[in-house]
């Protein structure tokens, strides 16, 4: 079921969004300052590529106190808009019974796009 869900996700925009996140990740990785943000956008791109069967977990490695200011900066410069978009589409998809699985994926992505620093994506391939 998760393979079928992922294929339908790719057809209706998931593949284009993942390519967009990977392209943005590459552009950010060119600069030294953008490298931590590039890792987070790559993480979100992986979740866009394979949302069904993937899990978002907190990291077990101690990242120190830098995680909080980076999440605040992320939230200010785009994370809030991404969260709003995912919550909107998640609610829109959950109106119908057939759209509930895709709505759940949007809610999973909303949680990651709100604060990606300190979290990891475990792909369920």
mmCIF file of C-alpha atoms in Angstrom:
data_model
loop_
_atom_site.group_PDB
_atom_site.id
_atom_site.type_symbol
_atom_site.label_atom_id
_atom_site.label_comp_id
_atom_site.label_asym_id
_atom_site.label_seq_id
_atom_site.Cartn_x
_atom_site.Cartn_y
_atom_site.Cartn_z
ATOM 1 C CA UNK A 1 0.000 0.000 0.000
ATOM 2 C CA UNK A 2 2.825 2.411 0.785
ATOM 3 C CA UNK A 3 4.340 1.943 -2.676
ATOM 4 C CA UNK A 4 1.009 2.777 -4.305
ATOM 5 C CA UNK A 5 0.567 5.766 -1.974
ATOM 6 C CA UNK A 6 4.043 7.042 -2.829
ATOM 7 C CA UNK A 7 3.451 6.657 -6.575
ATOM 8 C CA UNK A 8 0.196 8.616 -6.347
ATOM 9 C CA UNK A 9 2.020 11.212 -4.196
ATOM 10 C CA UNK A 10 4.743 11.575 -6.868
ATOM 11 C CA UNK A 11 2.219 11.977 -9.686
ATOM 12 C CA UNK A 12 0.280 14.730 -7.923
ATOM 13 C CA UNK A 13 3.208 16.972 -7.018
ATOM 14 C CA UNK A 14 5.469 15.181 -4.569
ATOM 15 C CA UNK A 15 8.217 14.515 -7.083
ATOM 16 C CA UNK A 16 8.322 18.143 -8.235
ATOM 17 C CA UNK A 17 8.416 19.373 -4.632
ATOM 18 C CA UNK A 18 11.243 16.959 -3.787
ATOM 19 C CA UNK A 19 13.243 18.126 -6.806
ATOM 20 C CA UNK A 20 12.651 21.719 -5.687
ATOM 21 C CA UNK A 21 13.920 20.978 -2.178
ATOM 22 C CA UNK A 22 16.969 19.119 -3.546
ATOM 23 C CA UNK A 23 17.771 22.015 -5.896
ATOM 24 C CA UNK A 24 17.443 24.492 -3.030
ATOM 25 C CA UNK A 25 19.625 22.243 -0.896
ATOM 26 C CA UNK A 26 22.309 22.209 -3.551
ATOM 27 C CA UNK A 27 22.195 25.997 -3.904
ATOM 28 C CA UNK A 28 22.482 26.448 -0.138
ATOM 29 C CA UNK A 29 25.297 23.905 0.138
ATOM 30 C CA UNK A 30 27.500 25.986 -2.164
ATOM 31 C CA UNK A 31 27.940 28.511 0.637
ATOM 32 C CA UNK A 32 29.492 27.600 3.960
ATOM 33 C CA UNK A 33 26.888 29.551 5.917
ATOM 34 C CA UNK A 34 23.993 27.792 4.194
ATOM 35 C CA UNK A 35 25.294 24.270 4.816
ATOM 36 C CA UNK A 36 23.273 23.566 8.018
ATOM 37 C CA UNK A 37 20.112 24.775 6.308
ATOM 38 C CA UNK A 38 20.950 22.710 3.219
ATOM 39 C CA UNK A 39 21.003 19.570 5.352
ATOM 40 C CA UNK A 40 17.542 20.373 6.688
ATOM 41 C CA UNK A 41 16.064 21.093 3.255
ATOM 42 C CA UNK A 42 17.587 17.838 1.998
ATOM 43 C CA UNK A 43 15.906 16.051 4.918
ATOM 44 C CA UNK A 44 12.535 17.570 3.983
ATOM 45 C CA UNK A 45 13.157 16.656 0.329
ATOM 46 C CA UNK A 46 13.699 13.018 1.334
ATOM 47 C CA UNK A 47 10.404 13.050 3.181
ATOM 48 C CA UNK A 48 8.701 14.521 0.108
ATOM 49 C CA UNK A 49 10.218 11.779 -2.024
ATOM 50 C CA UNK A 50 9.055 8.878 0.138
ATOM 51 C CA UNK A 51 6.397 10.024 2.661
ATOM 52 C CA UNK A 52 4.474 6.769 3.088
ATOM 53 C CA UNK A 53 6.367 4.463 5.421
ATOM 54 C CA UNK A 54 8.803 7.145 6.609
ATOM 55 C CA UNK A 55 9.050 8.323 10.193
ATOM 56 C CA UNK A 56 10.237 11.598 11.705
ATOM 57 C CA UNK A 57 12.100 11.061 14.970
ATOM 58 C CA UNK A 58 14.082 13.197 17.370
ATOM 59 C CA UNK A 59 17.834 12.732 17.038
ATOM 60 C CA UNK A 60 19.681 10.925 19.769
ATOM 61 C CA UNK A 61 22.884 12.891 19.271
ATOM 62 C CA UNK A 62 23.355 15.913 21.500
ATOM 63 C CA UNK A 63 23.328 18.981 19.271
ATOM 64 C CA UNK A 64 23.717 21.473 22.086
ATOM 65 C CA UNK A 65 21.912 24.748 22.433
ATOM 66 C CA UNK A 66 22.376 25.811 18.785
ATOM 67 C CA UNK A 67 19.295 23.826 17.763
ATOM 68 C CA UNK A 68 16.863 26.305 19.350
ATOM 69 C CA UNK A 69 18.143 29.501 17.646
ATOM 70 C CA UNK A 70 18.420 27.697 14.299
ATOM 71 C CA UNK A 71 14.817 26.479 14.591
ATOM 72 C CA UNK A 72 13.710 30.037 15.426
ATOM 73 C CA UNK A 73 15.528 31.400 12.367
ATOM 74 C CA UNK A 74 14.048 28.602 10.265
ATOM 75 C CA UNK A 75 10.581 29.463 11.539
ATOM 76 C CA UNK A 76 10.993 33.160 10.717
ATOM 77 C CA UNK A 77 12.450 32.684 7.232
ATOM 78 C CA UNK A 78 9.996 30.227 5.737
ATOM 79 C CA UNK A 79 9.171 27.454 8.181
ATOM 80 C CA UNK A 80 5.962 29.114 9.323
ATOM 81 C CA UNK A 81 4.689 29.468 5.733
ATOM 82 C CA UNK A 82 5.573 25.871 4.993
ATOM 83 C CA UNK A 83 3.751 24.754 8.150
ATOM 84 C CA UNK A 84 0.652 26.783 7.224
ATOM 85 C CA UNK A 85 0.650 25.279 3.723
ATOM 86 C CA UNK A 86 0.920 21.704 5.021
ATOM 87 C CA UNK A 87 -1.787 22.187 7.645
ATOM 88 C CA UNK A 88 -4.094 23.765 5.037
ATOM 89 C CA UNK A 89 -3.625 20.949 2.519
ATOM 90 C CA UNK A 90 -3.815 18.318 5.270
ATOM 91 C CA UNK A 91 -7.171 19.675 6.402
ATOM 92 C CA UNK A 92 -8.355 19.985 2.813
ATOM 93 C CA UNK A 93 -7.440 16.381 2.054
ATOM 94 C CA UNK A 94 -9.017 15.084 5.276
ATOM 95 C CA UNK A 95 -12.430 16.377 4.192
ATOM 96 C CA UNK A 96 -12.867 13.270 2.055
ATOM 97 C CA UNK A 97 -12.324 9.725 3.259
ATOM 98 C CA UNK A 98 -10.067 8.865 0.321
ATOM 99 C CA UNK A 99 -7.774 11.814 1.050
ATOM 100 C CA UNK A 100 -7.098 11.003 4.717
ATOM 101 C CA UNK A 101 -3.835 9.050 4.109
ATOM 102 C CA UNK A 102 -2.422 11.955 2.095
ATOM 103 C CA UNK A 103 -3.659 14.421 4.694
ATOM 104 C CA UNK A 104 -1.766 12.500 7.377
ATOM 105 C CA UNK A 105 1.415 12.800 5.322
ATOM 106 C CA UNK A 106 0.934 16.555 5.129
ATOM 107 C CA UNK A 107 0.548 16.703 8.912
ATOM 108 C CA UNK A 108 3.771 14.702 9.291
ATOM 109 C CA UNK A 109 5.536 17.169 7.000
ATOM 110 C CA UNK A 110 4.019 20.095 8.902
ATOM 111 C CA UNK A 111 5.696 18.888 12.076
ATOM 112 C CA UNK A 112 9.051 18.594 10.347
ATOM 113 C CA UNK A 113 8.781 21.906 8.512
ATOM 114 C CA UNK A 114 8.016 23.739 11.763
ATOM 115 C CA UNK A 115 11.271 22.736 13.489
ATOM 116 C CA UNK A 116 13.600 20.490 11.432
ATOM 117 C CA UNK A 117 16.764 20.965 13.491
ATOM 118 C CA UNK A 118 17.105 18.111 15.968
ATOM 119 C CA UNK A 119 14.982 15.682 13.981
ATOM 120 C CA UNK A 120 15.811 12.937 11.529
ATOM 121 C CA UNK A 121 13.879 11.187 8.792
ATOM 122 C CA UNK A 122 13.883 7.383 8.807
ATOM 123 C CA UNK A 123 12.905 6.189 5.341
ATOM 124 C CA UNK A 124 10.684 3.127 5.283
ATOM 125 C CA UNK A 125 11.864 1.758 1.954
#
